[in-house]
Structures are given as C-alpha cells and as structure tokens.
Amino acid sequence: GAVVSQHPSRVICKSGTSVKIECRSLDFQATTMFWYRQFPKQSLMLMATSNEGSKATYEQGVEKDKFLINHASLTLSTLTVTSAHPEDSSFYICSARVVWGITNEKLFFGSGTQLSVL
Amino acid sequence: TQLLEQSPQFLSIQEGENLTVYCNSSSVFSSLQWYRQEPGEGPVLLVTVVTGGEVKKLKRLTFQFGDARKDSSLHITAAQPGDTGLYLCAGAAGAQKLVFGQGTRLTINP
C-alpha cells in the first residue's frame, strides 16, 4: 500500500527556535497533503491543507505565519513551526490524499512527529 | 461546522467481552472512516463506509453506517488485548477534508 514517511519522529528544541517537519509520499504522488495537530489523549485537529504548487489553506485559528507550509513537489510537504514556544508542543501528523478514478480516494497518514519545546 | 460526537471517550473492559463505539452527527457525510491509532504513531485506516445502511465486517469488527449517513458504529466481538488503542471516526466533509471525532480510547484487560 501507499506509504507516507514523516520526519523527524521526535524533536526537542529550545523556545524561540524553528523546527521543520517533512512529509513524503514514497511511492505515489500527492497533490494534496494535510497537517494535523494532536494533543495528548485528544483527537486530530486539522491545521491546514497543503496543495502542490499553491498556497496552503489554513483552518480558522491557525496562524499561517507561525506554521509555514511548503508543498514544492508532488511528493514532499513541509511544516515549519517558527519561533516555537512551549505551547506549541504537540504531536503533529501529516496525511497524503490519493485519488484514483472519479470517486475513489484514500488518506494515508505519516507516523507523526512529537515536538517538545523547552 | 460539521462535528462528530464519538462515545464513549474511554472504555476499559475485560478480554472476551463485546463493545460498541458510536459516532454521531447532525450533519450528513458523503462517507465515514474508522481509524485505529497506536501511541506515537499515525492513524491507520480500518474501513470506509459510503452507502447509508452499509455494514462492513473486518474479522471481529463490524462497522455500520446509518441510513441517513449521519452516524456510524463500530462493534467489536470477543475483544482481545491486541484491540487496545485509540479508535477514531472521521467524516468526509467535502472540499477534501476529514472531520475527526474525539476518539475512543479502548483498553482490553487480559
């Protein structure tokens, strides 16, 4: 099946630094990828929709200048948490959308990145 | 805003018991998916239901989509410790988005 690779799996950084998370579709092309945030024992909250070659679409309440998304190729989307603060500590997950035919589609998820900001 | 209410949020039962997890909404979804997530990992798709009234079985797991496509249920028969995990329902909300329920954290005790 389709594989989505997300790196790093865990990152610890100092407050004020920026962190980049990569999401790659390994054996398929994904024109659309999604970025989610998940706090402990809670569900996934969609942060933004990443479209290859165009600007990302952010959900209400998500700061686009803080969470920079780049989808420069059909197999790679990156999320950069700029000037990270302890409240940004969370589990970040990406997913890639696969479409075949007219109505068939699936989402494949990365393994997530646990970000801890000290 | 389309919301999915998932219940119960926490469930701890003994091995061999049966259980049902519910996913309800006031909105209609074109399809609904169930995922299982292990700690520190991304969700893994279990099933997608598309047609109102549809029932799908995956070994001891039975998934049902409501006739009006507003709700769904996951029933596990003879639960085993390996079934422990976070179960998430997610509805296709149009514009390529998935709306996730709050999740059900299931613990099966040996």
JSON list of C-alpha atoms in Angstrom, two decimals:
[
{"chain": "A", "resi": 1, "resn": "GLY", "atom": "CA", "xyz": [0.00, 0.00, 0.00]},
{"chain": "A", "resi": 2, "resn": "ALA", "atom": "CA", "xyz": [0.92, 3.65, -0.20]},
{"chain": "A", "resi": 3, "resn": "VAL", "atom": "CA", "xyz": [3.48, 4.84, 2.33]},
{"chain": "A", "resi": 4, "resn": "VAL", "atom": "CA", "xyz": [3.86, 8.27, 3.84]},
{"chain": "A", "resi": 5, "resn": "SER", "atom": "CA", "xyz": [7.14, 8.99, 5.57]},
{"chain": "A", "resi": 6, "resn": "GLN", "atom": "CA", "xyz": [7.27, 11.70, 8.20]},
{"chain": "A", "resi": 7, "resn": "HIS", "atom": "CA", "xyz": [10.49, 13.00, 9.77]},
{"chain": "A", "resi": 8, "resn": "PRO", "atom": "CA", "xyz": [11.65, 13.56, 12.36]},
{"chain": "A", "resi": 9, "resn": "SER", "atom": "CA", "xyz": [9.61, 11.31, 14.62]},
{"chain": "A", "resi": 10, "resn": "ARG", "atom": "CA", "xyz": [10.65, 13.24, 17.69]},
{"chain": "A", "resi": 11, "resn": "VAL", "atom": "CA", "xyz": [12.26, 16.63, 18.17]},
{"chain": "A", "resi": 12, "resn": "ILE", "atom": "CA", "xyz": [13.17, 18.63, 21.24]},
{"chain": "A", "resi": 13, "resn": "CYS", "atom": "CA", "xyz": [14.05, 22.27, 20.77]},
{"chain": "A", "resi": 14, "resn": "LYS", "atom": "CA", "xyz": [14.59, 25.43, 22.72]},
{"chain": "A", "resi": 15, "resn": "SER", "atom": "CA", "xyz": [11.95, 28.13, 22.88]},
{"chain": "A", "resi": 16, "resn": "GLY", "atom": "CA", "xyz": [12.35, 30.62, 20.06]},
{"chain": "A", "resi": 17, "resn": "THR", "atom": "CA", "xyz": [13.87, 28.25, 17.53]},
{"chain": "A", "resi": 18, "resn": "SER", "atom": "CA", "xyz": [12.22, 26.99, 14.35]},
{"chain": "A", "resi": 19, "resn": "VAL", "atom": "CA", "xyz": [11.52, 23.37, 13.57]},
{"chain": "A", "resi": 20, "resn": "LYS", "atom": "CA", "xyz": [10.88, 21.82, 10.16]},
{"chain": "A", "resi": 21, "resn": "ILE", "atom": "CA", "xyz": [8.86, 18.64, 9.75]},
{"chain": "A", "resi": 22, "resn": "GLU", "atom": "CA", "xyz": [8.88, 16.74, 6.46]},
{"chain": "A", "resi": 23, "resn": "CYS", "atom": "CA", "xyz": [6.14, 14.61, 4.98]},
{"chain": "A", "resi": 24, "resn": "ARG", "atom": "CA", "xyz": [6.96, 12.49, 1.93]},
{"chain": "A", "resi": 25, "resn": "SER", "atom": "CA", "xyz": [4.83, 10.22, -0.17]},
{"chain": "A", "resi": 26, "resn": "LEU", "atom": "CA", "xyz": [7.21, 7.41, -1.04]},
{"chain": "A", "resi": 27, "resn": "ASP", "atom": "CA", "xyz": [5.53, 5.54, -3.88]},
{"chain": "A", "resi": 28, "resn": "PHE", "atom": "CA", "xyz": [2.87, 7.86, -5.14]},
{"chain": "A", "resi": 29, "resn": "GLN", "atom": "CA", "xyz": [2.28, 11.49, -5.97]},
{"chain": "A", "resi": 30, "resn": "ALA", "atom": "CA", "xyz": [0.11, 13.56, -3.68]},
{"chain": "A", "resi": 31, "resn": "THR", "atom": "CA", "xyz": [-1.24, 16.85, -4.93]},
{"chain": "A", "resi": 32, "resn": "THR", "atom": "CA", "xyz": [-2.89, 17.36, -1.59]},
{"chain": "A", "resi": 33, "resn": "MET", "atom": "CA", "xyz": [-1.49, 16.79, 1.88]},
{"chain": "A", "resi": 34, "resn": "PHE", "atom": "CA", "xyz": [-2.97, 17.66, 5.23]},
{"chain": "A", "resi": 35, "resn": "TRP", "atom": "CA", "xyz": [-1.35, 18.68, 8.50]},
{"chain": "A", "resi": 36, "resn": "TYR", "atom": "CA", "xyz": [-2.93, 17.83, 11.83]},
{"chain": "A", "resi": 37, "resn": "ARG", "atom": "CA", "xyz": [-2.16, 18.55, 15.42]},
{"chain": "A", "resi": 38, "resn": "GLN", "atom": "CA", "xyz": [-2.98, 16.20, 18.26]},
{"chain": "A", "resi": 39, "resn": "PHE", "atom": "CA", "xyz": [-2.73, 16.97, 21.95]},
{"chain": "A", "resi": 40, "resn": "PRO", "atom": "CA", "xyz": [-2.37, 14.13, 24.47]},
{"chain": "A", "resi": 41, "resn": "LYS", "atom": "CA", "xyz": [-5.44, 11.94, 24.68]},
{"chain": "A", "resi": 42, "resn": "GLN", "atom": "CA", "xyz": [-7.28, 14.09, 22.17]},
{"chain": "A", "resi": 43, "resn": "SER", "atom": "CA", "xyz": [-8.31, 13.70, 18.57]},
{"chain": "A", "resi": 44, "resn": "LEU", "atom": "CA", "xyz": [-6.71, 15.10, 15.44]},
{"chain": "A", "resi": 45, "resn": "MET", "atom": "CA", "xyz": [-7.35, 18.73, 14.62]},
{"chain": "A", "resi": 46, "resn": "LEU", "atom": "CA", "xyz": [-6.82, 19.79, 11.03]},
{"chain": "A", "resi": 47, "resn": "MET", "atom": "CA", "xyz": [-4.41, 22.70, 10.81]},
{"chain": "A", "resi": 48, "resn": "ALA", "atom": "CA", "xyz": [-4.08, 23.23, 7.10]},
{"chain": "A", "resi": 49, "resn": "THR", "atom": "CA", "xyz": [-4.46, 21.77, 3.64]},
{"chain": "A", "resi": 50, "resn": "SER", "atom": "CA", "xyz": [-1.29, 21.76, 1.57]},
{"chain": "A", "resi": 51, "resn": "ASN", "atom": "CA", "xyz": [-1.68, 21.92, -2.20]},
{"chain": "A", "resi": 52, "resn": "GLU", "atom": "CA", "xyz": [1.25, 21.32, -4.52]},
{"chain": "A", "resi": 53, "resn": "GLY", "atom": "CA", "xyz": [2.31, 24.47, -6.27]},
{"chain": "A", "resi": 54, "resn": "SER", "atom": "CA", "xyz": [-0.04, 26.81, -4.44]},
{"chain": "A", "resi": 55, "resn": "LYS", "atom": "CA", "xyz": [-0.56, 28.38, -1.07]},
{"chain": "A", "resi": 56, "resn": "ALA", "atom": "CA", "xyz": [-1.76, 26.28, 1.81]},
{"chain": "A", "resi": 57, "resn": "THR", "atom": "CA", "xyz": [-5.27, 26.72, 3.15]},
{"chain": "A", "resi": 58, "resn": "TYR", "atom": "CA", "xyz": [-5.31, 27.21, 6.90]},
{"chain": "A", "resi": 59, "resn": "GLU", "atom": "CA", "xyz": [-8.12, 26.35, 9.28]},
{"chain": "A", "resi": 60, "resn": "GLN", "atom": "CA", "xyz": [-9.64, 29.05, 11.40]},
{"chain": "A", "resi": 61, "resn": "GLY", "atom": "CA", "xyz": [-7.45, 29.94, 14.35]},
{"chain": "A", "resi": 62, "resn": "VAL", "atom": "CA", "xyz": [-4.23, 28.58, 12.87]},
{"chain": "A", "resi": 63, "resn": "GLU", "atom": "CA", "xyz": [-1.57, 31.24, 12.37]},
{"chain": "A", "resi": 64, "resn": "LYS", "atom": "CA", "xyz": [-0.16, 30.92, 8.86]},
{"chain": "A", "resi": 65, "resn": "ASP", "atom": "CA", "xyz": [2.91, 32.97, 9.75]},
{"chain": "A", "resi": 66, "resn": "LYS", "atom": "CA", "xyz": [3.72, 30.66, 12.61]},
{"chain": "A", "resi": 67, "resn": "PHE", "atom": "CA", "xyz": [3.06, 27.38, 10.85]},
{"chain": "A", "resi": 68, "resn": "LEU", "atom": "CA", "xyz": [4.67, 27.71, 7.44]},
{"chain": "A", "resi": 69, "resn": "ILE", "atom": "CA", "xyz": [3.71, 25.08, 4.90]},
{"chain": "A", "resi": 70, "resn": "ASN", "atom": "CA", "xyz": [5.56, 24.41, 1.68]},
{"chain": "A", "resi": 71, "resn": "HIS", "atom": "CA", "xyz": [4.44, 21.85, -0.88]},
{"chain": "A", "resi": 72, "resn": "ALA", "atom": "CA", "xyz": [7.03, 22.35, -3.58]},
{"chain": "A", "resi": 73, "resn": "SER", "atom": "CA", "xyz": [6.78, 18.93, -5.18]},
{"chain": "A", "resi": 74, "resn": "LEU", "atom": "CA", "xyz": [4.23, 16.18, -5.63]},
{"chain": "A", "resi": 75, "resn": "THR", "atom": "CA", "xyz": [5.95, 14.03, -3.04]},
{"chain": "A", "resi": 76, "resn": "LEU", "atom": "CA", "xyz": [7.00, 16.47, -0.33]},
{"chain": "A", "resi": 77, "resn": "SER", "atom": "CA", "xyz": [5.26, 18.85, 2.02]},
{"chain": "A", "resi": 78, "resn": "THR", "atom": "CA", "xyz": [6.98, 20.57, 4.92]},
{"chain": "A", "resi": 79, "resn": "LEU", "atom": "CA", "xyz": [5.62, 22.22, 8.04]},
{"chain": "A", "resi": 80, "resn": "THR", "atom": "CA", "xyz": [7.86, 24.72, 9.78]},
{"chain": "A", "resi": 81, "resn": "VAL", "atom": "CA", "xyz": [6.97, 25.81, 13.28]},
{"chain": "A", "resi": 82, "resn": "THR", "atom": "CA", "xyz": [8.57, 29.21, 13.56]},
{"chain": "A", "resi": 83, "resn": "SER", "atom": "CA", "xyz": [9.73, 30.70, 16.86]},
{"chain": "A", "resi": 84, "resn": "ALA", "atom": "CA", "xyz": [8.40, 27.70, 18.73]},
{"chain": "A", "resi": 85, "resn": "HIS", "atom": "CA", "xyz": [7.13, 28.10, 22.26]},
{"chain": "A", "resi": 86, "resn": "PRO", "atom": "CA", "xyz": [6.21, 25.50, 24.90]},
{"chain": "A", "resi": 87, "resn": "GLU", "atom": "CA", "xyz": [2.52, 25.78, 23.99]},
{"chain": "A", "resi": 88, "resn": "ASP", "atom": "CA", "xyz": [3.42, 24.54, 20.50]},
{"chain": "A", "resi": 89, "resn": "SER", "atom": "CA", "xyz": [4.49, 21.22, 21.99]},
{"chain": "A", "resi": 90, "resn": "SER", "atom": "CA", "xyz": [2.25, 18.62, 20.43]},
{"chain": "A", "resi": 91, "resn": "PHE", "atom": "CA", "xyz": [2.05, 15.61, 18.13]},
{"chain": "A", "resi": 92, "resn": "TYR", "atom": "CA", "xyz": [1.97, 16.73, 14.50]},
{"chain": "A", "resi": 93, "resn": "ILE", "atom": "CA", "xyz": [0.71, 14.34, 11.83]},
{"chain": "A", "resi": 94, "resn": "CYS", "atom": "CA", "xyz": [0.58, 14.66, 8.07]},
{"chain": "A", "resi": 95, "resn": "SER", "atom": "CA", "xyz": [-1.53, 12.77, 5.61]},
{"chain": "A", "resi": 96, "resn": "ALA", "atom": "CA", "xyz": [-1.48, 12.45, 1.85]},
{"chain": "A", "resi": 97, "resn": "ARG", "atom": "CA", "xyz": [-4.54, 12.11, -0.34]},
{"chain": "A", "resi": 98, "resn": "VAL", "atom": "CA", "xyz": [-4.60, 9.50, -3.08]},
{"chain": "A", "resi": 99, "resn": "VAL", "atom": "CA", "xyz": [-7.24, 9.71, -5.75]},
{"chain": "A", "resi": 100, "resn": "TRP", "atom": "CA", "xyz": [-7.98, 7.13, -8.40]},
{"chain": "A", "resi": 101, "resn": "GLY", "atom": "CA", "xyz": [-10.81, 7.03, -10.83]},
{"chain": "A", "resi": 102, "resn": "ILE", "atom": "CA", "xyz": [-13.57, 9.58, -10.41]},
{"chain": "A", "resi": 103, "resn": "THR", "atom": "CA", "xyz": [-14.79, 8.92, -6.90]},
{"chain": "A", "resi": 104, "resn": "ASN", "atom": "CA", "xyz": [-12.18, 6.81, -5.15]},
{"chain": "A", "resi": 105, "resn": "GLU", "atom": "CA", "xyz": [-9.85, 8.40, -2.65]},
{"chain": "A", "resi": 106, "resn": "LYS", "atom": "CA", "xyz": [-7.93, 7.49, 0.48]},
{"chain": "A", "resi": 107, "resn": "LEU", "atom": "CA", "xyz": [-5.82, 9.24, 3.05]},
{"chain": "A", "resi": 108, "resn": "PHE", "atom": "CA", "xyz": [-2.54, 7.76, 4.19]},
{"chain": "A", "resi": 109, "resn": "PHE", "atom": "CA", "xyz": [-1.03, 9.07, 7.38]},
{"chain": "A", "resi": 110, "resn": "GLY", "atom": "CA", "xyz": [2.53, 9.63, 8.40]},
{"chain": "A", "resi": 111, "resn": "SER", "atom": "CA", "xyz": [3.77, 8.24, 11.69]},
{"chain": "A", "resi": 112, "resn": "GLY", "atom": "CA", "xyz": [3.72, 11.64, 13.36]},
{"chain": "A", "resi": 113, "resn": "THR", "atom": "CA", "xyz": [6.25, 13.99, 14.94]},
{"chain": "A", "resi": 114, "resn": "GLN", "atom": "CA", "xyz": [6.33, 14.59, 18.67]},
{"chain": "A", "resi": 115, "resn": "LEU", "atom": "CA", "xyz": [7.52, 18.17, 19.21]},
{"chain": "A", "resi": 116, "resn": "SER", "atom": "CA", "xyz": [8.66, 19.22, 22.65]},
{"chain": "A", "resi": 117, "resn": "VAL", "atom": "CA", "xyz": [9.62, 22.86, 23.14]},
{"chain": "A", "resi": 118, "resn": "LEU", "atom": "CA", "xyz": [11.60, 23.61, 26.28]},
{"chain": "B", "resi": 1, "resn": "THR", "atom": "CA", "xyz": [-19.23, 23.46, 11.12]},
{"chain": "B", "resi": 2, "resn": "GLN", "atom": "CA", "xyz": [-19.67, 19.71, 10.90]},
{"chain": "B", "resi": 3, "resn": "LEU", "atom": "CA", "xyz": [-18.99, 17.91, 14.15]},
{"chain": "B", "resi": 4, "resn": "LEU", "atom": "CA", "xyz": [-18.69, 14.27, 15.03]},
{"chain": "B", "resi": 5, "resn": "GLU", "atom": "CA", "xyz": [-19.54, 13.21, 18.57]},
{"chain": "B", "resi": 6, "resn": "GLN", "atom": "CA", "xyz": [-17.85, 9.98, 19.48]},
{"chain": "B", "resi": 7, "resn": "SER", "atom": "CA", "xyz": [-18.78, 7.93, 22.53]},
{"chain": "B", "resi": 8, "resn": "PRO", "atom": "CA", "xyz": [-17.67, 6.66, 24.86]},
{"chain": "B", "resi": 9, "resn": "GLN", "atom": "CA", "xyz": [-14.41, 8.56, 25.07]},
{"chain": "B", "resi": 10, "resn": "PHE", "atom": "CA", "xyz": [-12.87, 5.97, 27.36]},
{"chain": "B", "resi": 11, "resn": "LEU", "atom": "CA", "xyz": [-13.72, 2.30, 27.67]},
{"chain": "B", "resi": 12, "resn": "SER", "atom": "CA", "xyz": [-11.99, -0.37, 29.70]},
{"chain": "B", "resi": 13, "resn": "ILE", "atom": "CA", "xyz": [-13.33, -3.92, 29.54]},
{"chain": "B", "resi": 14, "resn": "GLN", "atom": "CA", "xyz": [-12.23, -7.48, 30.09]},
{"chain": "B", "resi": 15, "resn": "GLU", "atom": "CA", "xyz": [-10.94, -9.75, 27.38]},
{"chain": "B", "resi": 16, "resn": "GLY", "atom": "CA", "xyz": [-13.75, -11.65, 25.70]},
{"chain": "B", "resi": 17, "resn": "GLU", "atom": "CA", "xyz": [-16.43, -9.01, 26.19]},
{"chain": "B", "resi": 18, "resn": "ASN", "atom": "CA", "xyz": [-18.22, -7.23, 23.38]},
{"chain": "B", "resi": 19, "resn": "LEU", "atom": "CA", "xyz": [-18.33, -3.48, 22.90]},
{"chain": "B", "resi": 20, "resn": "THR", "atom": "CA", "xyz": [-19.79, -0.80, 20.67]},
{"chain": "B", "resi": 21, "resn": "VAL", "atom": "CA", "xyz": [-18.40, 2.63, 19.88]},
{"chain": "B", "resi": 22, "resn": "TYR", "atom": "CA", "xyz": [-20.70, 5.28, 18.45]},
{"chain": "B", "resi": 23, "resn": "CYS", "atom": "CA", "xyz": [-20.07, 8.20, 16.16]},
{"chain": "B", "resi": 24, "resn": "ASN", "atom": "CA", "xyz": [-22.93, 10.69, 15.77]},
{"chain": "B", "resi": 25, "resn": "SER", "atom": "CA", "xyz": [-23.52, 13.92, 13.94]},
{"chain": "B", "resi": 26, "resn": "SER", "atom": "CA", "xyz": [-26.34, 16.22, 12.93]},
{"chain": "B", "resi": 27, "resn": "SER", "atom": "CA", "xyz": [-24.68, 16.54, 9.53]},
{"chain": "B", "resi": 28, "resn": "VAL", "atom": "CA", "xyz": [-24.71, 14.23, 6.57]},
{"chain": "B", "resi": 29, "resn": "PHE", "atom": "CA", "xyz": [-21.38, 12.85, 5.42]},
{"chain": "B", "resi": 30, "resn": "SER", "atom": "CA", "xyz": [-20.61, 11.50, 1.97]},
{"chain": "B", "resi": 31, "resn": "SER", "atom": "CA", "xyz": [-18.53, 8.81, 3.62]},
{"chain": "B", "resi": 32, "resn": "LEU", "atom": "CA", "xyz": [-17.23, 7.90, 7.01]},
{"chain": "B", "resi": 33, "resn": "GLN", "atom": "CA", "xyz": [-13.98, 6.25, 8.00]},
{"chain": "B", "resi": 34, "resn": "TRP", "atom": "CA", "xyz": [-12.76, 4.45, 11.10]},
{"chain": "B", "resi": 35, "resn": "TYR", "atom": "CA", "xyz": [-9.13, 4.59, 12.13]},
{"chain": "B", "resi": 36, "resn": "ARG", "atom": "CA", "xyz": [-7.08, 2.98, 14.86]},
{"chain": "B", "resi": 37, "resn": "GLN", "atom": "CA", "xyz": [-4.10, 4.80, 16.30]},
{"chain": "B", "resi": 38, "resn": "GLU", "atom": "CA", "xyz": [-1.31, 3.44, 18.48]},
{"chain": "B", "resi": 39, "resn": "PRO", "atom": "CA", "xyz": [0.63, 5.77, 20.82]},
{"chain": "B", "resi": 40, "resn": "GLY", "atom": "CA", "xyz": [3.27, 7.76, 18.97]},
{"chain": "B", "resi": 41, "resn": "GLU", "atom": "CA", "xyz": [2.05, 6.71, 15.55]},
{"chain": "B", "resi": 42, "resn": "GLY", "atom": "CA", "xyz": [-0.28, 7.99, 12.87]},
{"chain": "B", "resi": 43, "resn": "PRO", "atom": "CA", "xyz": [-3.81, 6.63, 12.43]},
{"chain": "B", "resi": 44, "resn": "VAL", "atom": "CA", "xyz": [-4.30, 3.55, 10.30]},
{"chain": "B", "resi": 45, "resn": "LEU", "atom": "CA", "xyz": [-7.45, 3.24, 8.22]},
{"chain": "B", "resi": 46, "resn": "LEU", "atom": "CA", "xyz": [-9.69, 0.32, 9.18]},
{"chain": "B", "resi": 47, "resn": "VAL", "atom": "CA", "xyz": [-12.67, 0.84, 6.91]},
{"chain": "B", "resi": 48, "resn": "THR", "atom": "CA", "xyz": [-14.60, 3.33, 4.81]},
{"chain": "B", "resi": 49, "resn": "VAL", "atom": "CA", "xyz": [-18.38, 3.22, 4.63]},
{"chain": "B", "resi": 50, "resn": "VAL", "atom": "CA", "xyz": [-20.13, 5.10, 1.89]},
{"chain": "B", "resi": 51, "resn": "THR", "atom": "CA", "xyz": [-23.71, 3.92, 1.48]},
{"chain": "B", "resi": 52, "resn": "GLY", "atom": "CA", "xyz": [-26.45, 4.60, 4.04]},
{"chain": "B", "resi": 53, "resn": "GLY", "atom": "CA", "xyz": [-27.20, 1.40, 5.95]},
{"chain": "B", "resi": 54, "resn": "GLU", "atom": "CA", "xyz": [-23.96, -0.21, 4.84]},
{"chain": "B", "resi": 55, "resn": "VAL", "atom": "CA", "xyz": [-22.43, -2.86, 7.07]},
{"chain": "B", "resi": 56, "resn": "LYS", "atom": "CA", "xyz": [-18.83, -3.97, 6.75]},
{"chain": "B", "resi": 57, "resn": "LYS", "atom": "CA", "xyz": [-17.03, -6.66, 8.68]},
{"chain": "B", "resi": 58, "resn": "LEU", "atom": "CA", "xyz": [-13.34, -6.92, 9.40]},
{"chain": "B", "resi": 59, "resn": "LYS", "atom": "CA", "xyz": [-12.78, -10.14, 11.35]},
{"chain": "B", "resi": 60, "resn": "ARG", "atom": "CA", "xyz": [-14.27, -9.41, 14.80]},
{"chain": "B", "resi": 61, "resn": "LEU", "atom": "CA", "xyz": [-15.03, -5.79, 13.94]},
{"chain": "B", "resi": 62, "resn": "THR", "atom": "CA", "xyz": [-18.38, -4.77, 12.46]},
{"chain": "B", "resi": 63, "resn": "PHE", "atom": "CA", "xyz": [-18.89, -1.27, 11.10]},
{"chain": "B", "resi": 64, "resn": "GLN", "atom": "CA", "xyz": [-22.27, 0.22, 10.28]},
{"chain": "B", "resi": 65, "resn": "PHE", "atom": "CA", "xyz": [-23.21, 3.46, 8.54]},
{"chain": "B", "resi": 66, "resn": "GLY", "atom": "CA", "xyz": [-26.56, 4.92, 9.49]},
{"chain": "B", "resi": 67, "resn": "ASP", "atom": "CA", "xyz": [-29.33, 5.04, 6.93]},
{"chain": "B", "resi": 68, "resn": "ALA", "atom": "CA", "xyz": [-29.21, 8.83, 6.87]},
{"chain": "B", "resi": 69, "resn": "ARG", "atom": "CA", "xyz": [-25.38, 8.84, 6.74]},
{"chain": "B", "resi": 70, "resn": "LYS", "atom": "CA", "xyz": [-25.20, 10.91, 9.92]},
{"chain": "B", "resi": 71, "resn": "ASP", "atom": "CA", "xyz": [-23.94, 8.26, 12.29]},
{"chain": "B", "resi": 72, "resn": "SER", "atom": "CA", "xyz": [-21.87, 5.14, 12.47]},
{"chain": "B", "resi": 73, "resn": "SER", "atom": "CA", "xyz": [-20.96, 2.42, 14.91]},
{"chain": "B", "resi": 74, "resn": "LEU", "atom": "CA", "xyz": [-18.08, 0.07, 15.49]},
{"chain": "B", "resi": 75, "resn": "HIS", "atom": "CA", "xyz": [-18.82, -3.21, 17.26]},
{"chain": "B", "resi": 76, "resn": "ILE", "atom": "CA", "xyz": [-16.07, -5.49, 18.47]},
{"chain": "B", "resi": 77, "resn": "THR", "atom": "CA", "xyz": [-16.89, -9.06, 19.36]},
{"chain": "B", "resi": 78, "resn": "ALA", "atom": "CA", "xyz": [-14.85, -11.01, 21.91]},
{"chain": "B", "resi": 79, "resn": "ALA", "atom": "CA", "xyz": [-12.38, -8.20, 22.45]},
{"chain": "B", "resi": 80, "resn": "GLN", "atom": "CA", "xyz": [-8.72, -9.09, 22.83]},
{"chain": "B", "resi": 81, "resn": "PRO", "atom": "CA", "xyz": [-5.82, -7.18, 24.41]},
{"chain": "B", "resi": 82, "resn": "GLY", "atom": "CA", "xyz": [-4.48, -6.55, 20.92]},
{"chain": "B", "resi": 83, "resn": "ASP", "atom": "CA", "xyz": [-7.57, -4.43, 20.22]},
{"chain": "B", "resi": 84, "resn": "THR", "atom": "CA", "xyz": [-6.36, -1.84, 22.71]},
{"chain": "B", "resi": 85, "resn": "GLY", "atom": "CA", "xyz": [-5.85, 1.56, 21.08]},
{"chain": "B", "resi": 86, "resn": "LEU", "atom": "CA", "xyz": [-7.43, 4.85, 20.12]},
{"chain": "B", "resi": 87, "resn": "TYR", "atom": "CA", "xyz": [-10.30, 4.47, 17.68]},
{"chain": "B", "resi": 88, "resn": "LEU", "atom": "CA", "xyz": [-11.22, 7.48, 15.60]},
{"chain": "B", "resi": 89, "resn": "CYS", "atom": "CA", "xyz": [-14.15, 8.06, 13.30]},
{"chain": "B", "resi": 90, "resn": "ALA", "atom": "CA", "xyz": [-13.79, 10.63, 10.57]},
{"chain": "B", "resi": 91, "resn": "GLY", "atom": "CA", "xyz": [-16.36, 12.01, 8.18]},
{"chain": "B", "resi": 92, "resn": "ALA", "atom": "CA", "xyz": [-15.71, 13.33, 4.70]},
{"chain": "B", "resi": 93, "resn": "ALA", "atom": "CA", "xyz": [-16.86, 16.93, 4.91]},
{"chain": "B", "resi": 94, "resn": "GLY", "atom": "CA", "xyz": [-16.38, 17.93, 1.34]},
{"chain": "B", "resi": 95, "resn": "ALA", "atom": "CA", "xyz": [-13.54, 20.07, -0.01]},
{"chain": "B", "resi": 96, "resn": "GLN", "atom": "CA", "xyz": [-11.21, 17.14, 0.58]},
{"chain": "B", "resi": 97, "resn": "LYS", "atom": "CA", "xyz": [-11.36, 17.48, 4.37]},
{"chain": "B", "resi": 98, "resn": "LEU", "atom": "CA", "xyz": [-11.87, 14.91, 7.06]},
{"chain": "B", "resi": 99, "resn": "VAL", "atom": "CA", "xyz": [-13.58, 15.84, 10.31]},
{"chain": "B", "resi": 100, "resn": "PHE", "atom": "CA", "xyz": [-12.47, 13.65, 13.20]},
{"chain": "B", "resi": 101, "resn": "GLY", "atom": "CA", "xyz": [-14.42, 12.59, 16.25]},
{"chain": "B", "resi": 102, "resn": "GLN", "atom": "CA", "xyz": [-12.86, 12.98, 19.69]},
{"chain": "B", "resi": 103, "resn": "GLY", "atom": "CA", "xyz": [-11.73, 9.39, 19.69]},
{"chain": "B", "resi": 104, "resn": "THR", "atom": "CA", "xyz": [-12.42, 6.40, 21.93]},
{"chain": "B", "resi": 105, "resn": "ARG", "atom": "CA", "xyz": [-9.54, 5.15, 23.99]},
{"chain": "B", "resi": 106, "resn": "LEU", "atom": "CA", "xyz": [-10.14, 1.44, 24.36]},
{"chain": "B", "resi": 107, "resn": "THR", "atom": "CA", "xyz": [-8.34, -0.76, 26.87]},
{"chain": "B", "resi": 108, "resn": "ILE", "atom": "CA", "xyz": [-8.84, -4.50, 26.88]},
{"chain": "B", "resi": 109, "resn": "ASN", "atom": "CA", "xyz": [-7.66, -6.10, 30.08]},
{"chain": "B", "resi": 110, "resn": "PRO", "atom": "CA", "xyz": [-6.39, -9.68, 29.97]}
]
